[in-house]
Every structure is written in structure tokens, then in C-alpha cells.
Amino acid sequence: MSTTSPERVGLRERKKTELRRTLIESGLRLFHEKGYEATTTEEIAACAGVSQRTFFRYFASKEDVVLDAVEGVDEVLCAALRDRPCDEHPFRALRNAMRDHWAILERENLHLHGSAGNFIARSPELFEANMRYCHRRQAKLAEVIGERTGVDPAVDPRPALVATVFFAALNNGFQAWAASGCTDDTDGLLRAFLEQLDLVPEAVCETWSADGSGDQT
């Protein structure tokens, strides 16, 4: 009976992760050079030095190449949220986790996220797919919020509500960033996100005023 050592399994998983990243980078590079619609999965595979069959082991479509770049950032966000103080309000913890996860990501990873966001903003097809994907992201985030607060999202609607408001604010920030024309500025994307997140308490819980200030009611 043969066994596989943990070291060999770990090496295999690292190679898979590296190839997935190479495919994402190759896809984003070709999308930039040729345009999203004009790029084929065969070309992405060739650029990454693998067969088209290998490409489809990792991604169902070229659309998934873009969305996977965004998902990688979500995983870091969830990890950062788990590290926030347990007594921090869930929405404030999310806001601070967003700030913190930006700081701990490598600049190259941020560039991938920014590039993916750029293509999502330009392509109606990708924008629509990303909106559908957001529902899965919200469910995953609600699970982490439930873990932090000791409630079951399947019974208590608050984790899902917080996650929905959070992603709505991010969507507003993303659209503002895309409209600015500075879509290579990933720090600008973070600023747009945080500005929208900071507006949520006033927009939802306070009395509105023309100058942007508000009083608790």
C-alpha cells in the first residue's frame, strides 16, 4: 500500500496554486493587450505554457479567470476579519479588515485585483457575472460574521444583512473608482471603498443634511 508524504502533497498544492496564478496573470495580460472579448481560452493556455485541457482543469471559462482574481482578495479579507477583536462591531470590523487586508497583500496581488476590476468595469458581460458572483461572496462573508458573533446565519438574518450592505458599499466605491479613469491606482480603489463604508452609518442611521452632516435620531 503506497502512501504520499505531507511534503509531497504540499509541493503538489503549491504547484497548483502557482499554475492557477500564472493562468490568471496570462489571462489578464492578454485581456489588456487584445481585449477581453477577442481573447480565447486557447490563447491564455498557450501564454501560460500549458494545454487548453489543463486550462479547463482550473477554470470553466475565461470569465472565471477574472473573477478568481477577485476571489483571492476575498479570502484574505475573511482571514483579516477573523483576526479583528471579538468585541468590535461587525460592520466596523469589516471596514477595518478591508483596510488591513489591503496593507498585508503583496503589491502584485493588488495589481491583479485592480486589473480584474478594470476589465469588470469595461465589460457589461463581466459586470453582470460579477454581480451574480457577489451573492456567493456575501454568503461566504455572512458565515464568517456568524462565527465572530456566535449566531447561525441560517437562522439569524443579521450576518447576511451586514454582508449585503458591505458589498453594496463596495460596489458603489468600485463604480466611483472605475468612473474616475484611474483604474491602475489600486490605492485609489481602497480609498473609494473606505469612503463608501464610512458613509453607511450616516446614510442608514442618521438624519440627512445638505452639508453631509447628520444627527442621531
CSV table of C-alpha atoms in Angstrom, one decimal:
chain,number,residue,atom,x,y,z
A,1,MET,CA,0.0,0.0,0.0
A,2,SER,CA,1.5,3.3,-1.1
A,3,THR,CA,1.4,6.5,0.9
A,4,THR,CA,2.0,10.1,0.0
A,5,SER,CA,4.1,12.2,2.3
A,6,PRO,CA,2.8,15.5,3.6
A,7,GLU,CA,5.8,17.2,2.0
A,8,ARG,CA,4.9,15.8,-1.5
A,9,VAL,CA,1.2,16.8,-1.1
A,10,GLY,CA,2.3,20.3,0.0
A,11,LEU,CA,4.6,20.6,-3.0
A,12,ARG,CA,1.8,19.5,-5.4
A,13,GLU,CA,-0.6,22.0,-3.9
A,14,ARG,CA,1.9,24.8,-4.2
A,15,LYS,CA,2.5,23.9,-7.9
A,16,LYS,CA,-1.3,24.0,-8.5
A,17,THR,CA,-1.5,27.4,-6.8
A,18,GLU,CA,1.4,28.7,-8.8
A,19,LEU,CA,-0.1,27.5,-12.1
A,20,ARG,CA,-3.5,29.0,-11.2
A,21,ARG,CA,-1.8,32.3,-10.6
A,22,THR,CA,0.2,32.0,-13.9
A,23,LEU,CA,-3.1,31.4,-15.8
A,24,ILE,CA,-4.7,34.5,-14.1
A,25,GLU,CA,-1.7,36.7,-14.9
A,26,SER,CA,-1.6,35.4,-18.5
A,27,GLY,CA,-5.3,36.0,-19.0
A,28,LEU,CA,-5.2,39.5,-17.6
A,29,ARG,CA,-2.1,40.3,-19.7
A,30,LEU,CA,-3.9,39.1,-22.9
A,31,PHE,CA,-7.1,40.9,-22.0
A,32,HIS,CA,-5.1,44.1,-21.7
A,33,GLU,CA,-3.3,43.6,-25.0
A,34,LYS,CA,-6.1,42.2,-27.1
A,35,GLY,CA,-9.3,43.0,-25.3
A,36,TYR,CA,-11.4,40.6,-23.2
A,37,GLU,CA,-13.8,39.6,-26.0
A,38,ALA,CA,-11.0,38.9,-28.5
A,39,THR,CA,-9.0,36.7,-26.2
A,40,THR,CA,-9.6,32.9,-26.3
A,41,THR,CA,-9.0,30.3,-23.6
A,42,GLU,CA,-6.6,28.6,-26.0
A,43,GLU,CA,-4.5,31.7,-26.2
A,44,ILE,CA,-4.5,32.0,-22.4
A,45,ALA,CA,-3.3,28.4,-22.0
A,46,ALA,CA,-0.6,28.9,-24.6
A,47,CYS,CA,0.6,32.1,-22.9
A,48,ALA,CA,0.9,30.2,-19.6
A,49,GLY,CA,2.7,27.3,-21.3
A,50,VAL,CA,0.0,24.7,-20.8
A,51,SER,CA,-2.6,22.9,-22.9
A,52,GLN,CA,-6.2,24.2,-23.2
A,53,ARG,CA,-7.2,20.9,-21.5
A,54,THR,CA,-5.1,21.9,-18.5
A,55,PHE,CA,-6.7,25.4,-18.5
A,56,PHE,CA,-10.1,23.8,-18.1
A,57,ARG,CA,-9.0,21.9,-15.1
A,58,TYR,CA,-8.6,25.2,-13.3
A,59,PHE,CA,-11.2,27.4,-14.9
A,60,ALA,CA,-14.6,26.8,-16.6
A,61,SER,CA,-14.3,29.9,-18.8
A,62,LYS,CA,-12.2,33.0,-19.3
A,63,GLU,CA,-14.8,34.8,-17.2
A,64,ASP,CA,-13.7,32.8,-14.2
A,65,VAL,CA,-10.1,33.9,-14.7
A,66,VAL,CA,-11.2,37.5,-13.9
A,67,LEU,CA,-13.5,36.6,-11.1
A,68,ASP,CA,-10.9,34.3,-9.5
A,69,ALA,CA,-8.5,37.3,-9.1
A,70,VAL,CA,-11.2,39.0,-7.1
A,71,GLU,CA,-11.9,35.9,-5.0
A,72,GLY,CA,-8.3,35.7,-4.0
A,73,VAL,CA,-8.7,39.1,-2.3
A,74,ASP,CA,-11.9,37.9,-0.6
A,75,GLU,CA,-10.1,35.0,1.1
A,76,VAL,CA,-7.6,37.5,2.6
A,77,LEU,CA,-10.4,39.7,3.7
A,78,CYS,CA,-12.1,36.9,5.5
A,79,ALA,CA,-8.9,36.0,7.2
A,80,ALA,CA,-8.4,39.6,8.3
A,81,LEU,CA,-11.9,39.7,9.6
A,82,ARG,CA,-11.3,36.7,11.8
A,83,ASP,CA,-8.3,38.5,13.3
A,84,ARG,CA,-10.2,41.6,14.3
A,85,PRO,CA,-11.1,42.0,18.1
A,86,CYS,CA,-14.1,39.9,19.1
A,87,ASP,CA,-15.8,42.9,20.8
A,88,GLU,CA,-15.6,45.1,17.6
A,89,HIS,CA,-19.0,45.8,16.0
A,90,PRO,CA,-19.3,43.5,12.9
A,91,PHE,CA,-19.6,46.4,10.3
A,92,ARG,CA,-16.7,48.3,11.9
A,93,ALA,CA,-14.7,45.1,12.0
A,94,LEU,CA,-15.4,44.6,8.2
A,95,ARG,CA,-14.3,48.2,7.5
A,96,ASN,CA,-11.1,47.8,9.4
A,97,ALA,CA,-10.5,44.3,7.9
A,98,MET,CA,-10.8,45.9,4.4
A,99,ARG,CA,-8.2,48.5,5.4
A,100,ASP,CA,-5.9,45.9,7.0
A,101,HIS,CA,-6.1,43.3,4.2
A,102,TRP,CA,-5.0,45.9,1.7
A,103,ALA,CA,-1.9,46.5,3.8
A,104,ILE,CA,-0.9,42.9,4.1
A,105,LEU,CA,-1.5,41.9,0.4
A,106,GLU,CA,1.6,42.0,-1.8
A,107,ARG,CA,1.6,44.8,-4.3
A,108,GLU,CA,1.5,42.3,-7.1
A,109,ASN,CA,-1.7,40.8,-5.7
A,110,LEU,CA,-3.3,44.3,-5.6
A,111,HIS,CA,-2.3,44.8,-9.2
A,112,LEU,CA,-4.1,41.6,-10.2
A,113,HIS,CA,-7.2,42.8,-8.3
A,114,GLY,CA,-7.0,46.2,-9.9
A,115,SER,CA,-6.6,44.8,-13.3
A,116,ALA,CA,-9.5,42.4,-12.8
A,117,GLY,CA,-11.6,45.3,-11.6
A,118,ASN,CA,-10.6,47.3,-14.7
A,119,PHE,CA,-11.9,44.6,-17.0
A,120,ILE,CA,-15.1,44.1,-15.0
A,121,ALA,CA,-15.8,47.8,-15.2
A,122,ARG,CA,-15.3,47.8,-19.0
A,123,SER,CA,-17.3,44.7,-19.9
A,124,PRO,CA,-21.1,44.5,-19.4
A,125,GLU,CA,-20.8,40.7,-19.6
A,126,LEU,CA,-18.2,40.6,-16.8
A,127,PHE,CA,-20.0,43.2,-14.7
A,128,GLU,CA,-23.2,41.1,-14.8
A,129,ALA,CA,-21.3,38.0,-14.0
A,130,ASN,CA,-19.6,39.7,-11.1
A,131,MET,CA,-22.9,40.8,-9.7
A,132,ARG,CA,-24.1,37.2,-9.7
A,133,TYR,CA,-20.8,36.2,-8.1
A,134,CYS,CA,-21.4,38.7,-5.3
A,135,HIS,CA,-24.2,36.6,-4.0
A,136,ARG,CA,-21.8,33.8,-3.3
A,137,ARG,CA,-19.3,36.2,-1.8
A,138,GLN,CA,-22.0,37.6,0.5
A,139,ALA,CA,-22.9,34.1,1.8
A,140,LYS,CA,-19.3,33.3,2.5
A,141,LEU,CA,-18.8,36.6,4.4
A,142,ALA,CA,-22.0,36.1,6.3
A,143,GLU,CA,-20.6,32.8,7.6
A,144,VAL,CA,-17.5,34.5,8.9
A,145,ILE,CA,-19.6,37.2,10.6
A,146,GLY,CA,-21.8,34.5,12.1
A,147,GLU,CA,-18.7,32.8,13.5
A,148,ARG,CA,-17.5,36.0,15.1
A,149,THR,CA,-20.8,36.9,16.6
A,150,GLY,CA,-21.8,33.4,17.7
A,151,VAL,CA,-25.0,33.2,15.6
A,152,ASP,CA,-26.2,31.0,12.8
A,153,PRO,CA,-26.7,32.9,9.5
A,154,ALA,CA,-29.3,30.3,8.5
A,155,VAL,CA,-31.5,31.4,11.5
A,156,ASP,CA,-30.4,34.9,12.3
A,157,PRO,CA,-30.6,37.3,9.3
A,158,ARG,CA,-28.2,39.9,10.6
A,159,PRO,CA,-24.9,38.5,9.3
A,160,ALA,CA,-26.4,38.3,5.8
A,161,LEU,CA,-27.7,41.8,6.1
A,162,VAL,CA,-24.4,43.2,7.2
A,163,ALA,CA,-22.6,41.4,4.4
A,164,THR,CA,-25.1,42.7,1.8
A,165,VAL,CA,-24.7,46.3,3.0
A,166,PHE,CA,-20.9,45.9,3.0
A,167,PHE,CA,-20.8,44.7,-0.6
A,168,ALA,CA,-23.3,47.3,-1.7
A,169,ALA,CA,-20.9,50.0,-0.3
A,170,LEU,CA,-18.0,48.3,-2.1
A,171,ASN,CA,-20.0,48.2,-5.4
A,172,ASN,CA,-20.6,52.0,-5.1
A,173,GLY,CA,-17.0,52.6,-4.4
A,174,PHE,CA,-15.9,50.3,-7.3
A,175,GLN,CA,-18.2,52.2,-9.7
A,176,ALA,CA,-16.8,55.6,-8.5
A,177,TRP,CA,-13.2,54.3,-8.9
A,178,ALA,CA,-14.0,53.0,-12.4
A,179,ALA,CA,-15.6,56.3,-13.4
A,180,SER,CA,-12.5,58.2,-12.3
A,181,GLY,CA,-10.5,56.8,-15.2
A,182,CYS,CA,-7.6,56.0,-12.8
A,183,THR,CA,-8.1,52.2,-12.8
A,184,ASP,CA,-4.4,51.4,-12.4
A,185,ASP,CA,-4.5,53.1,-9.0
A,186,THR,CA,-5.3,50.3,-6.5
A,187,ASP,CA,-4.7,52.7,-3.6
A,188,GLY,CA,-7.4,54.9,-5.1
A,189,LEU,CA,-9.7,51.8,-5.1
A,190,LEU,CA,-9.1,51.3,-1.4
A,191,ARG,CA,-9.9,55.0,-0.7
A,192,ALA,CA,-13.1,54.7,-2.7
A,193,PHE,CA,-14.1,51.6,-0.7
A,194,LEU,CA,-13.4,53.2,2.7
A,195,GLU,CA,-15.2,56.4,1.8
A,196,GLN,CA,-18.4,54.5,0.9
A,197,LEU,CA,-18.1,52.3,4.0
A,198,ASP,CA,-17.7,55.4,6.2
A,199,LEU,CA,-20.9,56.9,4.8
A,200,VAL,CA,-23.1,53.9,5.7
A,201,PRO,CA,-23.9,54.8,9.3
A,202,GLU,CA,-24.9,58.3,8.3
A,203,ALA,CA,-26.9,57.2,5.3
A,204,VAL,CA,-28.7,54.5,7.2
A,205,CYS,CA,-29.0,55.6,10.8
A,206,GLU,CA,-28.7,59.4,10.9
A,207,THR,CA,-30.8,62.4,9.8
A,208,TRP,CA,-29.5,63.6,6.4
A,209,SER,CA,-28.5,67.2,5.8
A,210,ALA,CA,-27.3,69.1,2.7
A,211,ASP,CA,-23.8,69.6,4.1
A,212,GLY,CA,-23.3,65.9,4.7
A,213,SER,CA,-23.6,66.1,8.5
A,214,GLY,CA,-26.2,64.3,10.5
A,215,ASP,CA,-27.6,63.9,13.9
A,216,GLN,CA,-28.7,60.6,15.5
A,217,THR,CA,-32.5,60.2,15.7
